[in-house]
Every structure is written in C-alpha cells, then in structure tokens.
PDB file of C-alpha atoms in Angstrom:
ATOM      1  CA  GLN A 244      -9.692 -47.292  -4.934  1.00 55.00           C
ATOM      2  CA  ASP A 245      -7.940 -43.975  -4.902  1.00 71.00           C
ATOM      3  CA  ASN A 246      -8.842 -43.211  -1.286  1.00 72.00           C
ATOM      4  CA  PRO A 247     -10.721 -45.938   0.621  1.00 75.00           C
ATOM      5  CA  ARG A 248     -11.555 -43.772   3.662  1.00 78.00           C
ATOM      6  CA  ILE A 249     -15.305 -43.142   3.969  1.00 78.00           C
ATOM      7  CA  THR A 250     -14.665 -39.567   5.190  1.00 80.00           C
ATOM      8  CA  SER A 251     -13.086 -38.761   1.822  1.00 75.00           C
ATOM      9  CA  VAL A 252     -16.267 -39.706  -0.051  1.00 75.00           C
ATOM     10  CA  SER A 253     -18.682 -38.187   2.447  1.00 82.00           C
ATOM     11  CA  ASN A 254     -16.767 -34.874   2.413  1.00 81.00           C
ATOM     12  CA  SER A 255     -17.009 -34.539  -1.375  1.00 82.00           C
ATOM     13  CA  PRO A 256     -20.292 -32.538  -1.436  1.00 85.00           C
ATOM     14  CA  VAL A 257     -18.911 -30.047   1.089  1.00 85.00           C
ATOM     15  CA  GLN A 258     -15.658 -29.616  -0.878  1.00 87.00           C
ATOM     16  CA  GLY A 259     -17.551 -29.276  -4.177  1.00 90.00           C
ATOM     17  CA  THR A 260     -19.892 -26.649  -2.733  1.00 91.00           C
ATOM     18  CA  GLY A 261     -16.953 -24.711  -1.287  1.00 90.00           C
ATOM     19  CA  SER A 262     -15.294 -24.816  -4.686  1.00 93.00           C
ATOM     20  CA  ALA A 263     -18.423 -23.509  -6.407  1.00 95.00           C
ATOM     21  CA  ILE A 264     -18.714 -20.648  -3.897  1.00 94.00           C
ATOM     22  CA  THR A 265     -15.046 -19.752  -4.396  1.00 94.00           C
ATOM     23  CA  ARG A 266     -15.501 -19.725  -8.163  1.00 96.00           C
ATOM     24  CA  GLU A 267     -18.564 -17.484  -7.817  1.00 97.00           C
ATOM     25  CA  MET A 268     -16.585 -15.177  -5.504  1.00 95.00           C
ATOM     26  CA  LEU A 269     -13.960 -14.808  -8.228  1.00 96.00           C
ATOM     27  CA  VAL A 270     -16.572 -14.014 -10.891  1.00 97.00           C
ATOM     28  CA  LEU A 271     -18.343 -11.425  -8.729  1.00 98.00           C
ATOM     29  CA  GLY A 272     -15.104  -9.982  -7.338  1.00 96.00           C
ATOM     30  CA  THR A 273     -13.523  -9.608 -10.752  1.00 96.00           C
ATOM     31  CA  ALA A 274     -16.664  -7.836 -12.014  1.00 97.00           C
ATOM     32  CA  ALA A 275     -16.409  -5.564  -8.979  1.00 97.00           C
ATOM     33  CA  ARG A 276     -12.783  -4.774  -9.899  1.00 96.00           C
ATOM     34  CA  LEU A 277     -11.092  -6.575  -6.996  1.00 96.00           C
ATOM     35  CA  ASN A 278      -7.521  -7.587  -7.778  1.00 95.00           C
ATOM     36  CA  PHE A 279      -7.237 -11.266  -6.863  1.00 95.00           C
ATOM     37  CA  MET A 280      -3.738 -12.630  -6.438  1.00 92.00           C
ATOM     38  CA  CYS A 281      -4.850 -16.211  -5.827  1.00 91.00           C
ATOM     39  CA  THR A 282      -7.217 -18.492  -3.987  1.00 91.00           C
ATOM     40  CA  LEU A 283      -6.397 -21.164  -1.459  1.00 87.00           C
ATOM     41  CA  HIS A 284      -9.112 -23.587  -0.340  1.00 83.00           C
ATOM     42  CA  ASP A 285     -11.989 -21.250   0.559  1.00 83.00           C
ATOM     43  CA  ALA A 286     -10.012 -18.007   0.689  1.00 87.00           C
ATOM     44  CA  GLY A 287      -9.511 -15.235  -1.821  1.00 90.00           C
ATOM     45  CA  TYR A 288      -6.324 -13.178  -1.617  1.00 90.00           C
ATOM     46  CA  VAL A 289      -6.775  -9.625  -2.857  1.00 93.00           C
ATOM     47  CA  TYR A 290      -4.126  -7.052  -3.656  1.00 91.00           C
ATOM     48  CA  ALA A 291      -5.245  -3.561  -2.666  1.00 91.00           C
ATOM     49  CA  LYS A 292      -3.618  -0.148  -2.462  1.00 90.00           C
ATOM     50  CA  VAL A 293      -3.441   1.213   1.063  1.00 88.00           C
ATOM     51  CA  GLU A 294      -5.931   3.950   0.258  1.00 93.00           C
ATOM     52  CA  ASN A 295      -8.443   1.367  -1.033  1.00 92.00           C
ATOM     53  CA  MET A 296      -7.915  -1.313   1.599  1.00 91.00           C
ATOM     54  CA  LYS A 297     -10.967  -0.684   3.752  1.00 93.00           C
ATOM     55  CA  GLU A 298     -13.285  -0.298   0.728  1.00 95.00           C
ATOM     56  CA  ASP A 299     -11.933  -3.466  -0.862  1.00 94.00           C
ATOM     57  CA  GLU A 300     -12.308  -5.359   2.430  1.00 93.00           C
ATOM     58  CA  MET A 301     -15.979  -4.416   2.695  1.00 94.00           C
ATOM     59  CA  LYS A 302     -16.496  -5.238  -0.974  1.00 95.00           C
ATOM     60  CA  LEU A 303     -14.943  -8.679  -0.500  1.00 93.00           C
ATOM     61  CA  ARG A 304     -17.124  -9.384   2.522  1.00 92.00           C
ATOM     62  CA  ARG A 305     -20.299  -8.482   0.567  1.00 94.00           C
ATOM     63  CA  ILE A 306     -19.144 -10.542  -2.402  1.00 95.00           C
ATOM     64  CA  MET A 307     -18.411 -13.633  -0.293  1.00 92.00           C
ATOM     65  CA  ARG A 308     -21.904 -13.448   1.190  1.00 92.00           C
ATOM     66  CA  GLN A 309     -23.454 -12.897  -2.236  1.00 94.00           C
ATOM     67  CA  ALA A 310     -21.508 -15.804  -3.745  1.00 94.00           C
ATOM     68  CA  THR A 311     -22.700 -18.079  -0.929  1.00 93.00           C
ATOM     69  CA  GLU A 312     -26.315 -16.981  -1.443  1.00 94.00           C
ATOM     70  CA  ASN A 313     -26.017 -17.461  -5.222  1.00 95.00           C
ATOM     71  CA  ILE A 314     -24.868 -21.063  -4.742  1.00 94.00           C
ATOM     72  CA  LEU A 315     -26.916 -22.114  -1.712  1.00 92.00           C
ATOM     73  CA  GLY A 316     -30.044 -19.989  -2.186  1.00 92.00           C
ATOM     74  CA  LYS A 317     -31.680 -17.018  -0.498  1.00 86.00           C
ATOM     75  CA  ASN A 318     -32.268 -18.681   2.890  1.00 83.00           C
ATOM     76  CA  CYS A 319     -28.741 -20.078   3.287  1.00 82.00           C
ATOM     77  CA  ILE A 320     -26.686 -19.758   6.427  1.00 77.00           C
ATOM     78  CA  ASP A 321     -24.846 -16.514   7.071  1.00 78.00           C
ATOM     79  CA  ILE A 322     -21.225 -17.473   6.650  1.00 80.00           C
ATOM     80  CA  ARG A 323     -18.417 -16.041   8.715  1.00 83.00           C
ATOM     81  CA  VAL A 324     -15.971 -14.001   6.650  1.00 84.00           C
ATOM     82  CA  ASP A 325     -12.560 -13.499   8.212  1.00 85.00           C
ATOM     83  CA  VAL A 326     -10.208 -10.855   6.894  1.00 84.00           C
ATOM     84  CA  LYS A 327      -6.508 -10.543   7.624  1.00 83.00           C
ATOM     85  CA  ILE A 328      -4.691  -7.517   6.298  1.00 83.00           C
ATOM     86  CA  VAL A 329      -1.047  -7.928   5.461  1.00 81.00           C
ATOM     87  CA  THR A 330       0.904  -4.858   4.402  1.00 81.00           C
ATOM     88  CA  HIS A 331       4.119  -4.574   2.408  1.00 75.00           C
ATOM     89  CA  SER A 332       6.148  -4.393   5.618  1.00 78.00           C
ATOM     90  CA  ASP A 333       4.681  -7.565   7.093  1.00 80.00           C
ATOM     91  CA  VAL A 334       5.836 -11.108   6.591  1.00 75.00           C
ATOM     92  CA  TRP A 335       2.797 -13.356   6.590  1.00 74.00           C
ATOM     93  CA  ILE A 336       3.500 -16.784   7.966  1.00 79.00           C
ATOM     94  CA  ASP A 337       0.824 -19.407   8.395  1.00 79.00           C
ATOM     95  CA  LYS A 338       0.957 -21.202  11.762  1.00 83.00           C
ATOM     96  CA  LYS A 339       1.630 -24.496  10.031  1.00 85.00           C
ATOM     97  CA  GLY A 340       4.603 -23.080   8.181  1.00 85.00           C
ATOM     98  CA  LYS A 341       6.196 -21.134  11.029  1.00 87.00           C
ATOM     99  CA  SER A 342       8.888 -23.689  11.864  1.00 89.00           C
ATOM    100  CA  ASP A 343       9.780 -24.096   8.173  1.00 89.00           C
ATOM    101  CA  TRP A 344      10.056 -20.331   7.753  1.00 85.00           C
ATOM    102  CA  GLN A 345      12.358 -20.098  10.768  1.00 87.00           C
ATOM    103  CA  LYS A 346      14.677 -22.765   9.276  1.00 90.00           C
ATOM    104  CA  ILE A 347      14.689 -21.126   5.832  1.00 89.00           C
ATOM    105  CA  SER A 348      15.193 -17.591   7.129  1.00 86.00           C
ATOM    106  CA  GLN A 349      18.286 -18.767   9.066  1.00 89.00           C
ATOM    107  CA  LEU A 350      19.725 -20.309   5.862  1.00 91.00           C
ATOM    108  CA  ILE A 351      19.227 -17.156   3.789  1.00 89.00           C
ATOM    109  CA  ALA A 352      20.301 -14.647   6.486  1.00 74.00           C
TER     110      ALA A 352
END
C-alpha cells in the first residue's frame, strides 16, 4: 500500500501515456538536432542560439504533435503546445518557486 488514494491508481494511465509521449519527443527531437537540456513532467527544455530560436520553436511544436500522434494514433486529439522563450538575460522563475527565489536572492545579494 504505497499510496492508498484511488486517484493515484486511476491517474496511472494518463501519467504513463504522458511519459511515453515525452520519450518519443526526445527521440524525434534529438534526430532533428534539437539540443535538449532536460525534461520536466510533460515539457522539453531546449537550448537554442538566438539566430535559431524561431526555427527550433517551430520544430519543437511539430515534434510534440508528431510524438503525440505516434503514441495515440492518427486520429488523436490536437494537443496544445505552449512555448516560453527565456534568454540569457532573463531569470526564469516558476510561480510556485517565486517566494523561495526571493528569499534565496536576498541571502546571496
């Protein structure tokens, strides 16, 4: 009885499918010469030079849709693909981590 909540068990197929799509995205993206830094849940983080950013963004969007179709089949839903571009001069802070970042940045300032 690792986790007795029914939602944990019933969510397993969704999580497993998301994992398979993410893995397929990495395979397709690597073959397409995208430079993945990491994944987190259902996101792929790509390093791109400024001059290649727009091209790599479009490539990643196509690959995410292709990966979804490869796993779920030709008539699958059209997934939403969100893109956030963070440049070298930006500090990217997730909403959940904002208060932690503020505390840490005060300590190291």
